Tab-separated table of C-alpha atoms in Angstrom:
chain	number	residue	atom	x	y	z
A	1	MET	CA	64.890	81.679	106.600
A	2	ALA	CA	67.505	79.391	105.104
A	3	LYS	CA	68.678	80.457	101.669
A	4	GLU	CA	67.840	78.173	98.791
A	5	VAL	CA	71.370	78.396	97.397
A	6	LYS	CA	74.479	77.638	99.433
A	7	VAL	CA	78.129	77.406	98.519
A	8	LEU	CA	80.451	75.248	100.523
A	9	GLY	CA	83.976	76.558	100.080
A	10	LYS	CA	87.090	78.296	101.311
A	11	TRP	CA	88.397	81.725	100.339
A	12	PRO	CA	91.778	80.788	98.766
A	13	SER	CA	90.304	78.260	96.330
A	14	PRO	CA	90.179	79.388	92.691
A	15	PHE	CA	87.516	76.761	92.107
A	16	VAL	CA	85.264	78.169	94.813
A	17	MET	CA	85.781	81.621	93.323
A	18	ARG	CA	84.324	80.373	90.035
A	19	ALA	CA	81.070	79.386	91.691
A	20	ARG	CA	80.829	82.729	93.515
A	21	ILE	CA	81.499	84.847	90.414
A	22	ALA	CA	78.893	82.883	88.454
A	23	LEU	CA	76.299	83.436	91.187
A	24	HIS	CA	77.195	87.127	91.343
A	25	LEU	CA	76.772	87.491	87.565
A	26	LYS	CA	73.330	85.924	87.873
A	27	SER	CA	72.433	88.087	90.902
A	28	VAL	CA	71.699	84.987	92.969
A	29	ASP	CA	71.619	85.505	96.714
A	30	TYR	CA	73.307	82.647	98.556
A	31	GLU	CA	74.796	81.567	101.823
A	32	PHE	CA	78.558	80.996	101.871
A	33	ILE	CA	79.549	78.200	104.229
A	34	GLU	CA	83.254	78.273	105.067
A	35	GLU	CA	84.589	74.738	104.907
A	36	SER	CA	87.358	73.952	107.379
A	37	MET	CA	88.839	71.071	105.284
A	38	GLN	CA	90.696	69.875	108.412
A	39	PRO	CA	88.860	67.728	109.036
A	40	LYS	CA	86.461	67.836	106.114
A	41	SER	CA	82.953	68.623	107.294
A	42	GLU	CA	80.171	66.078	107.319
A	43	LEU	CA	78.268	68.282	104.921
A	44	LEU	CA	81.163	68.150	102.440
A	45	LEU	CA	81.612	64.374	102.741
A	46	LYS	CA	77.888	63.838	102.307
A	47	SER	CA	77.548	66.311	99.418
A	48	ASN	CA	80.601	65.261	97.423
A	49	PRO	CA	81.337	61.674	98.463
A	50	VAL	CA	83.234	60.897	95.240
A	51	HIS	CA	85.857	63.663	95.252
A	52	LYS	CA	85.375	65.168	98.740
A	53	LYS	CA	86.374	68.530	97.281
A	54	ILE	CA	85.144	72.100	97.359
A	55	PRO	CA	83.254	73.875	95.972
A	56	VAL	CA	79.865	72.287	96.373
A	57	LEU	CA	76.808	74.241	95.339
A	58	LEU	CA	73.648	73.295	97.173
A	59	HIS	CA	70.405	74.269	95.482
A	60	HIS	CA	67.346	73.308	97.507
A	61	GLU	CA	69.776	71.024	99.368
A	62	LYS	CA	70.697	69.164	96.149
A	63	PRO	CA	74.480	69.140	95.681
A	64	ILE	CA	76.276	70.044	92.458
A	65	CYS	CA	80.048	69.470	92.367
A	66	GLU	CA	83.024	70.391	90.170
A	67	SER	CA	83.554	74.094	89.580
A	68	LEU	CA	83.061	74.272	85.806
A	69	ILE	CA	79.960	72.100	86.064
A	70	ILE	CA	78.667	74.446	88.761
A	71	VAL	CA	79.265	77.487	86.540
A	72	GLN	CA	77.320	75.855	83.711
A	73	TYR	CA	74.570	74.825	86.132
A	74	VAL	CA	74.249	78.372	87.485
A	75	ASP	CA	74.038	79.684	83.929
A	76	GLU	CA	71.310	77.197	83.023
A	77	ALA	CA	69.309	77.208	86.264
A	78	PHE	CA	69.000	80.974	86.768
A	79	SER	CA	67.619	83.181	84.053
A	80	THR	CA	68.520	86.387	85.924
A	81	GLY	CA	71.537	88.386	84.708
A	82	SER	CA	73.342	87.901	81.443
A	83	SER	CA	74.350	84.537	79.972
A	84	ILE	CA	77.689	83.177	81.092
A	85	LEU	CA	78.212	80.895	78.109
A	86	PRO	CA	77.931	82.356	74.597
A	87	SER	CA	74.724	81.617	72.714
A	88	ASN	CA	76.504	80.333	69.606
A	89	PRO	CA	77.325	76.587	69.835
A	90	TYR	CA	80.746	77.002	68.199
A	91	ASP	CA	81.751	79.793	70.575
A	92	ARG	CA	80.557	77.649	73.485
A	93	ALA	CA	82.681	74.739	72.277
A	94	ILE	CA	85.750	76.971	71.974
A	95	GLN	CA	85.305	78.374	75.482
A	96	ARG	CA	84.772	74.870	76.853
A	97	PHE	CA	87.912	73.725	75.052
A	98	TRP	CA	90.121	76.392	76.616
A	99	ALA	CA	88.562	76.014	80.054
A	100	ALA	CA	89.322	72.271	79.913
A	101	TYR	CA	92.848	73.053	78.686
A	102	LEU	CA	93.377	75.361	81.655
A	103	ASP	CA	92.265	72.751	84.168
A	104	ASP	CA	93.791	69.669	82.569
A	105	LYS	CA	97.099	71.011	81.255
A	106	TRP	CA	97.939	74.552	82.212
A	107	PHE	CA	97.122	74.597	85.927
A	108	PRO	CA	98.874	71.276	86.657
A	109	ALA	CA	101.993	72.675	84.916
A	110	PHE	CA	101.635	75.882	86.932
A	111	GLN	CA	101.346	73.926	90.181
A	112	GLY	CA	104.351	71.855	89.160
A	113	VAL	CA	106.559	74.963	89.180
A	114	SER	CA	106.141	75.471	92.942
A	115	ARG	CA	106.571	71.781	93.585
A	116	ALA	CA	109.581	71.246	91.333
A	117	PRO	CA	112.287	69.230	93.099
A	118	ASN	CA	115.147	71.197	91.491
A	119	GLU	CA	115.964	74.254	89.372
A	120	GLU	CA	116.009	72.276	86.134
A	121	ALA	CA	112.518	70.912	86.699
A	122	LYS	CA	111.360	74.380	87.675
A	123	ALA	CA	112.731	75.924	84.483
A	124	LYS	CA	111.061	73.233	82.396
A	125	GLY	CA	107.767	73.770	84.204
A	126	LEU	CA	107.993	77.526	83.684
A	127	GLU	CA	108.541	77.001	79.994
A	128	GLN	CA	105.345	74.940	79.758
A	129	VAL	CA	103.423	77.569	81.697
A	130	ARG	CA	104.664	80.326	79.394
A	131	GLU	CA	103.882	78.314	76.269
A	132	GLY	CA	100.373	77.900	77.618
A	133	LEU	CA	100.042	81.625	78.229
A	134	SER	CA	101.116	82.301	74.692
A	135	LEU	CA	98.364	79.954	73.432
A	136	LEU	CA	95.895	81.735	75.693
A	137	GLU	CA	96.995	85.129	74.363
A	138	ASP	CA	96.042	83.916	70.880
A	139	ALA	CA	92.809	82.438	72.196
A	140	PHE	CA	91.964	85.793	73.762
A	141	ASP	CA	92.366	87.450	70.412
A	142	LYS	CA	90.004	85.004	68.746
A	143	CYS	CA	87.394	84.758	71.505
A	144	SER	CA	87.159	88.418	72.475
A	145	ASN	CA	86.990	89.751	68.938
A	146	GLY	CA	88.457	93.084	70.024
A	147	LYS	CA	86.195	93.337	73.064
A	148	PRO	CA	87.366	93.490	76.697
A	149	PHE	CA	86.727	89.895	77.763
A	150	PHE	CA	86.975	86.347	76.446
A	151	GLY	CA	83.177	86.493	76.686
A	152	GLY	CA	83.006	89.730	74.648
A	153	ASP	CA	81.563	92.792	76.363
A	154	LYS	CA	80.960	90.917	79.582
A	155	ILE	CA	82.699	88.336	81.701
A	156	GLY	CA	81.878	84.860	80.458
A	157	TYR	CA	82.682	81.215	81.051
A	158	LEU	CA	86.328	81.309	79.997
A	159	ASP	CA	86.952	84.582	81.837
A	160	ILE	CA	85.755	82.873	85.006
A	161	ALA	CA	87.733	79.692	84.346
A	162	PHE	CA	91.012	81.535	83.754
A	163	GLY	CA	90.463	84.585	85.926
A	164	SER	CA	90.002	82.507	89.045
A	165	TYR	CA	93.679	81.494	88.796
A	166	LEU	CA	94.969	85.081	88.694
A	167	GLY	CA	95.388	85.405	92.466
A	168	TRP	CA	97.658	82.373	92.444
A	169	VAL	CA	99.513	83.594	89.370
A	170	ARG	CA	100.355	86.797	91.261
A	171	VAL	CA	101.520	84.819	94.282
A	172	SER	CA	103.773	82.700	92.087
A	173	GLU	CA	105.170	85.797	90.363
A	174	LYS	CA	106.024	87.332	93.738
A	175	MET	CA	107.387	84.237	95.412
A	176	ASN	CA	109.525	83.186	92.458
A	177	ASN	CA	110.417	86.734	91.440
A	178	ILE	CA	109.278	86.173	87.860
A	179	GLU	CA	106.773	87.603	85.435
A	180	LEU	CA	104.167	85.272	83.995
A	181	ILE	CA	101.366	87.366	82.546
A	182	SER	CA	103.629	90.169	81.395
A	183	LYS	CA	103.038	93.390	79.501
A	184	ASP	CA	105.820	92.360	77.151
A	185	LYS	CA	105.047	88.775	76.232
A	186	THR	CA	101.282	88.606	76.665
A	187	PRO	CA	100.067	92.215	76.532
A	188	LYS	CA	96.451	91.353	75.837
A	189	LEU	CA	96.201	88.906	78.702
A	190	HIS	CA	97.957	91.437	80.921
A	191	ALA	CA	95.354	94.104	80.188
A	192	TRP	CA	92.556	91.557	80.453
A	193	ALA	CA	93.795	90.407	83.880
A	194	GLU	CA	93.636	93.998	85.170
A	195	ARG	CA	90.128	94.463	83.803
A	196	PHE	CA	88.940	91.157	85.126
A	197	SER	CA	90.272	91.700	88.646
A	198	ALA	CA	88.687	95.153	88.887
A	199	ASN	CA	85.291	93.977	87.653
A	200	ASP	CA	82.335	94.342	90.014
A	201	ALA	CA	81.443	90.658	89.779
A	202	VAL	CA	84.967	89.647	90.724
A	203	LYS	CA	86.701	92.104	93.016
A	204	ASP	CA	85.077	90.937	96.239
A	205	TYR	CA	86.248	87.374	95.666
A	206	MET	CA	89.732	88.035	94.286
A	207	PRO	CA	92.064	87.255	97.192
A	208	GLU	CA	94.637	89.865	98.244
A	209	THR	CA	98.062	88.775	97.065
A	210	GLU	CA	99.739	89.202	100.478
A	211	LYS	CA	97.072	87.223	102.292
A	212	LEU	CA	97.104	84.481	99.664
A	213	MET	CA	100.891	84.370	99.849
A	214	GLY	CA	100.687	83.665	103.572
A	215	PHE	CA	98.327	80.805	102.818
A	216	ALA	CA	100.582	79.542	100.013
A	217	LYS	CA	103.613	79.457	102.304
A	218	MET	CA	101.711	77.413	104.851
A	219	LEU	CA	100.573	75.045	102.089
A	220	MET	CA	104.092	74.649	100.693
A	221	ALA	CA	105.537	73.898	104.120
A	222	LYS	CA	102.936	71.151	104.489
A	223	TYR	CA	103.633	69.809	101.023
A	224	GLN	CA	107.371	69.710	101.645
A	225	ALA	CA	106.882	68.021	105.019
A	226	ALA	CA	104.669	65.390	103.363
A	227	ALA	CA	107.130	64.905	100.482
A	228	SER	CA	110.070	64.382	102.834
A	229	THR	CA	108.419	61.679	104.943
B	1	MET	CA	79.927	67.690	46.987
B	2	ALA	CA	81.990	67.845	50.143
B	3	LYS	CA	79.993	67.189	53.276
B	4	GLU	CA	79.630	70.047	55.705
B	5	VAL	CA	80.428	67.785	58.679
B	6	LYS	CA	83.550	65.653	58.883
B	7	VAL	CA	84.988	63.501	61.635
B	8	LEU	CA	88.680	62.851	61.809
B	9	GLY	CA	89.238	59.640	63.723
B	10	LYS	CA	90.214	56.006	63.968
B	11	TRP	CA	87.955	53.004	64.607
B	12	PRO	CA	89.404	51.702	67.913
B	13	SER	CA	89.122	55.047	69.722
B	14	PRO	CA	86.327	55.276	72.308
B	15	PHE	CA	86.530	59.053	71.986
B	16	VAL	CA	85.922	58.971	68.253
B	17	MET	CA	82.985	56.645	68.875
B	18	ARG	CA	81.392	59.321	71.054
B	19	ALA	CA	81.378	61.827	68.230
B	20	ARG	CA	79.928	59.269	65.796
B	21	ILE	CA	77.126	58.156	68.115
B	22	ALA	CA	76.175	61.781	68.795
B	23	LEU	CA	76.007	62.509	65.060
B	24	HIS	CA	73.964	59.349	64.484
B	25	LEU	CA	71.493	60.354	67.217
B	26	LYS	CA	71.072	63.713	65.510
B	27	SER	CA	70.767	62.103	62.044
B	28	VAL	CA	73.656	64.205	60.780
B	29	ASP	CA	75.275	62.972	57.572
B	30	TYR	CA	79.058	63.277	57.717
B	31	GLU	CA	82.282	62.158	56.149
B	32	PHE	CA	84.510	59.939	58.275
B	33	ILE	CA	88.187	60.555	57.612
B	34	GLU	CA	90.368	57.721	58.886
B	35	GLU	CA	93.388	59.236	60.620
B	36	SER	CA	96.583	57.232	60.340
B	37	MET	CA	98.189	58.688	63.496
B	38	GLN	CA	101.572	57.419	62.271
B	39	PRO	CA	102.519	59.997	61.334
B	40	LYS	CA	99.720	62.320	62.372
B	41	SER	CA	98.109	63.918	59.345
B	42	GLU	CA	98.534	67.566	58.480
B	43	LEU	CA	94.791	67.987	58.842
B	44	LEU	CA	94.967	66.700	62.422
B	45	LEU	CA	97.950	68.867	63.358
B	46	LYS	CA	96.280	71.902	61.863
B	47	SER	CA	92.862	71.198	63.374
B	48	ASN	CA	93.981	70.295	66.881
B	49	PRO	CA	97.390	71.955	67.335
B	50	VAL	CA	97.112	71.980	71.129
B	51	HIS	CA	96.465	68.297	71.848
B	52	LYS	CA	97.062	66.737	68.409
B	53	LYS	CA	94.445	64.119	69.271
B	54	ILE	CA	91.432	62.531	67.655
B	55	PRO	CA	88.528	62.984	67.316
B	56	VAL	CA	88.222	66.299	65.583
B	57	LEU	CA	84.833	67.356	64.288
B	58	LEU	CA	84.941	69.725	61.345
B	59	HIS	CA	81.800	71.732	60.724
B	60	HIS	CA	82.067	73.988	57.695
B	61	GLU	CA	85.828	73.397	58.074
B	62	LYS	CA	85.821	74.829	61.626
B	63	PRO	CA	87.413	72.341	64.033
B	64	ILE	CA	85.929	71.282	67.362
B	65	CYS	CA	88.104	69.100	69.607
B	66	GLU	CA	87.736	66.967	72.756
B	67	SER	CA	85.115	64.230	72.581
B	68	LEU	CA	82.736	65.399	75.312
B	69	ILE	CA	82.864	68.944	73.984
B	70	ILE	CA	82.068	67.580	70.525
B	71	VAL	CA	79.060	65.659	71.884
B	72	GLN	CA	77.734	68.831	73.518
B	73	TYR	CA	78.408	70.805	70.358
B	74	VAL	CA	76.535	68.295	68.206
B	75	ASP	CA	73.614	68.446	70.631
B	76	GLU	CA	73.533	72.246	70.522
B	77	ALA	CA	74.299	72.805	66.839
B	78	PHE	CA	71.814	70.338	65.318
B	79	SER	CA	68.164	70.471	66.215
B	80	THR	CA	67.372	67.227	64.401
B	81	GLY	CA	66.794	64.083	66.488
B	82	SER	CA	66.268	63.964	70.222
B	83	SER	CA	68.282	65.919	72.763
B	84	ILE	CA	71.442	64.258	74.005
B	85	LEU	CA	71.681	66.187	77.254
B	86	PRO	CA	68.650	66.270	79.569
B	87	SER	CA	66.600	69.459	79.559
B	88	ASN	CA	66.669	69.882	83.332
B	89	PRO	CA	69.771	71.791	84.525
B	90	TYR	CA	70.268	69.566	87.571
B	91	ASP	CA	70.102	66.374	85.506
B	92	ARG	CA	72.558	67.924	83.051
B	93	ALA	CA	74.955	68.729	85.890
B	94	ILE	CA	74.733	65.165	87.232
B	95	GLN	CA	75.435	63.642	83.808
B	96	ARG	CA	78.326	66.048	83.292
B	97	PHE	CA	79.668	65.111	86.721
B	98	TRP	CA	79.734	61.376	85.981
B	99	ALA	CA	81.095	61.845	82.470
B	100	ALA	CA	83.976	63.887	83.931
B	101	TYR	CA	84.483	61.237	86.611
B	102	LEU	CA	84.731	58.566	83.923
B	103	ASP	CA	87.361	60.465	81.952
B	104	ASP	CA	89.363	61.906	84.845
B	105	LYS	CA	89.320	59.039	87.331
B	106	TRP	CA	87.793	55.817	86.114
B	107	PHE	CA	89.366	55.423	82.688
B	108	PRO	CA	92.904	56.272	83.873
B	109	ALA	CA	92.497	53.609	86.604
B	110	PHE	CA	91.201	51.170	83.976
B	111	GLN	CA	94.154	51.878	81.696
B	112	GLY	CA	96.489	51.462	84.663
B	113	VAL	CA	95.412	47.824	85.038
B	114	SER	CA	96.874	46.810	81.666
B	115	ARG	CA	99.987	48.860	82.304
B	116	ALA	CA	100.602	47.698	85.882
B	117	PRO	CA	104.244	46.754	86.414
B	118	ASN	CA	103.414	43.837	88.756
B	119	GLU	CA	100.552	41.738	90.136
B	120	GLU	CA	100.197	43.849	93.269
B	121	ALA	CA	99.766	47.069	91.280
B	122	LYS	CA	97.326	45.274	88.992
B	123	ALA	CA	95.208	44.069	91.918
B	124	LYS	CA	95.135	47.569	93.377
B	125	GLY	CA	94.144	49.048	90.020
B	126	LEU	CA	91.384	46.475	89.606
B	127	GLU	CA	90.023	47.368	93.009
B	128	GLN	CA	89.783	51.041	91.988
B	129	VAL	CA	88.080	50.111	88.727
B	130	ARG	CA	85.538	47.959	90.566
B	131	GLU	CA	84.876	50.632	93.170
B	132	GLY	CA	84.190	53.009	90.294
B	133	LEU	CA	81.783	50.561	88.683
B	134	SER	CA	79.933	50.243	91.947
B	135	LEU	CA	79.569	54.051	92.074
B	136	LEU	CA	78.357	53.997	88.478
B	137	GLU	CA	75.825	51.259	89.298
B	138	ASP	CA	74.327	53.625	91.897
B	139	ALA	CA	74.494	56.524	89.462
B	140	PHE	CA	72.601	54.454	86.897
B	141	ASP	CA	69.848	53.872	89.417
B	142	LYS	CA	69.512	57.590	90.102
B	143	CYS	CA	69.899	58.867	86.536
B	144	SER	CA	67.777	56.299	84.710
B	145	ASN	CA	64.867	56.400	87.145
B	146	GLY	CA	63.866	52.853	86.234
B	147	LYS	CA	64.231	53.498	82.500
B	148	PRO	CA	66.638	51.659	80.159
B	149	PHE	CA	69.391	54.290	79.846
B	150	PHE	CA	71.245	56.858	81.935
B	151	GLY	CA	69.438	59.327	79.700
B	152	GLY	CA	66.014	57.751	80.421
B	153	ASP	CA	64.122	56.241	77.509
B	154	LYS	CA	66.868	57.120	75.060
B	155	ILE	CA	70.630	57.146	74.912
B	156	GLY	CA	71.961	60.383	76.363
B	157	TYR	CA	75.194	62.150	77.216
B	158	LEU	CA	76.334	59.830	80.001
B	159	ASP	CA	75.356	56.723	78.028
B	160	ILE	CA	77.658	57.910	75.249
B	161	ALA	CA	80.460	58.864	77.640
B	162	PHE	CA	80.446	55.513	79.427
B	163	GLY	CA	79.253	53.254	76.629
B	164	SER	CA	82.134	54.209	74.380
B	165	TYR	CA	84.467	52.419	76.810
B	166	LEU	CA	82.554	49.114	76.676
B	167	GLY	CA	84.572	47.653	73.801
B	168	TRP	CA	87.751	48.157	75.776
B	169	VAL	CA	86.152	46.805	78.950
B	170	ARG	CA	85.353	43.575	77.084
B	171	VAL	CA	88.905	43.354	75.766
B	172	SER	CA	90.289	43.777	79.272
B	173	GLU	CA	87.877	41.148	80.638
B	174	LYS	CA	89.038	38.673	78.011
B	175	MET	CA	92.754	39.410	78.144
B	176	ASN	CA	92.927	39.390	81.940
B	177	ASN	CA	90.355	36.623	82.352
B	178	ILE	CA	88.274	38.683	84.759
B	179	GLU	CA	84.765	40.060	85.028
B	180	LEU	CA	84.356	43.802	85.359
B	181	ILE	CA	80.769	44.683	84.501
B	182	SER	CA	79.320	41.497	85.937
B	183	LYS	CA	75.777	40.201	86.347
B	184	ASP	CA	76.570	39.557	89.993
B	185	LYS	CA	78.194	42.752	91.208
B	186	THR	CA	76.722	45.372	88.888
B	187	PRO	CA	73.569	43.790	87.433
B	188	LYS	CA	72.045	47.056	86.271
B	189	LEU	CA	75.173	48.170	84.431
B	190	HIS	CA	75.447	44.685	82.947
B	191	ALA	CA	71.944	44.860	81.493
B	192	TRP	CA	72.498	48.473	80.398
B	193	ALA	CA	75.731	47.522	78.587
B	194	GLU	CA	73.861	44.877	76.570
B	195	ARG	CA	71.107	47.329	75.688
B	196	PHE	CA	73.541	50.062	74.798
B	197	SER	CA	75.680	47.882	72.535
B	198	ALA	CA	72.648	46.581	70.641
B	199	ASN	CA	71.163	50.036	70.103
B	200	ASP	CA	70.746	51.241	66.529
B	201	ALA	CA	72.735	54.415	67.152
B	202	VAL	CA	75.642	52.421	68.530
B	203	LYS	CA	76.021	48.985	66.993
B	204	ASP	CA	77.754	50.095	63.821
B	205	TYR	CA	80.475	51.854	65.803
B	206	MET	CA	80.972	49.337	68.612
B	207	PRO	CA	84.199	47.520	67.722
B	208	GLU	CA	84.206	43.711	67.626
B	209	THR	CA	85.986	42.371	70.688
B	210	GLU	CA	88.331	40.065	68.739
B	211	LYS	CA	89.390	42.795	66.328
B	212	LEU	CA	89.887	45.287	69.142
B	213	MET	CA	91.889	42.692	71.066
B	214	GLY	CA	94.279	42.382	68.145
B	215	PHE	CA	94.732	46.136	68.173
B	216	ALA	CA	95.173	46.135	71.964
B	217	LYS	CA	97.924	43.514	71.770
B	218	MET	CA	99.783	45.575	69.223
B	219	LEU	CA	99.392	48.663	71.423
B	220	MET	CA	100.618	46.844	74.533
B	221	ALA	CA	103.656	45.487	72.736
B	222	LYS	CA	104.506	49.064	71.706
B	223	TYR	CA	103.918	50.350	75.229
B	224	GLN	CA	106.127	47.673	76.750
B	225	ALA	CA	108.848	48.319	74.183
B	226	ALA	CA	108.739	52.023	74.987
B	227	ALA	CA	108.714	51.389	78.755
B	228	SER	CA	111.746	49.089	78.571
B	229	THR	CA	113.943	51.544	76.659
């Protein structure tokens, strides 16, 4: 029998990972449909005609798009498992604020490092990324309140939003021979990242660094070929 | 006695308008603090150190930033008045999707029209804006279900997100001598825009087109001066 929940995605995508972790936390059984992206499947084009991007969550065939919207939907639509967003409205607002910061500011800066046209631009990009991490180290302090996760005792919304980027952070650290989330500069985030990656709800979806690096190299070659034409 | 809710903002900002409409819908009494922006006030820099942008909502002196996050916070923190977000998780996800589309795609394209360096770029920008409006016309059909607002019988989340841009849409229509939300091309949005602007929760915050146009001209002169240096 067809499952009532489906996720259309691809393993290296941090955004797809968010949907999968949320479903895992809510103990929702679902079918994972690997999206080829080249060309984009008819199901993807039909389900997300505006952005044509993964992930798409299908619930009773009704599509929900945009990873953070999916995470909130999963939290609201399934009462199984623990809550992903905090119950207190102020705490929810703070987690939403930092999740939006990650997607709108931090991740674009992070992506800019790999795509920098020269060393100067790269250094500037790295500075922005590190400034962001320092803000997030402070945010961790305030959100976690001495507990292991941004969400407190358990993985929550902001853990998912940030944690899904960790695979790519590790790839960037290796490829550029740098430290980003370091024991020195951001010790709390460093310990959090270890905890997050080892968590039962996460570990099956966290891509292996070597495998992701292979994918990243292929992606960069494509990007450079496109940029030089 | 100091009010427990304060909004730090400026009248021409569509984002500030969102916070004010949400508070009006929830019958929340608040103090409006006009932010000069030149220079930015200490209260703003302290309350929103990451983005340094308005609006900021202060609730018992605790700051909440980012307009759509503020609207959700107001909905969750105050049980007075009707709900701003729909109760059904799928409907919530759809409204969140279109609100994010408006802020991430449509409004930047709309802003690009006024800032276009030449007629060709302007025409291309206008095409994007109109394509977006056509998508939003369809979305209105699906969300409103034959009722007057995206939110159904009453103004909801997506009404606030989109409606806050209407003042600026009218300014652009006048300054560029064009029609954007037209009776012809997007009749449902056209009728909705009239209804929205006349609504009790909105009309006091909807800027007059002439006054906003004066502000826009000043802004454009600044932008052009900055671009030519």
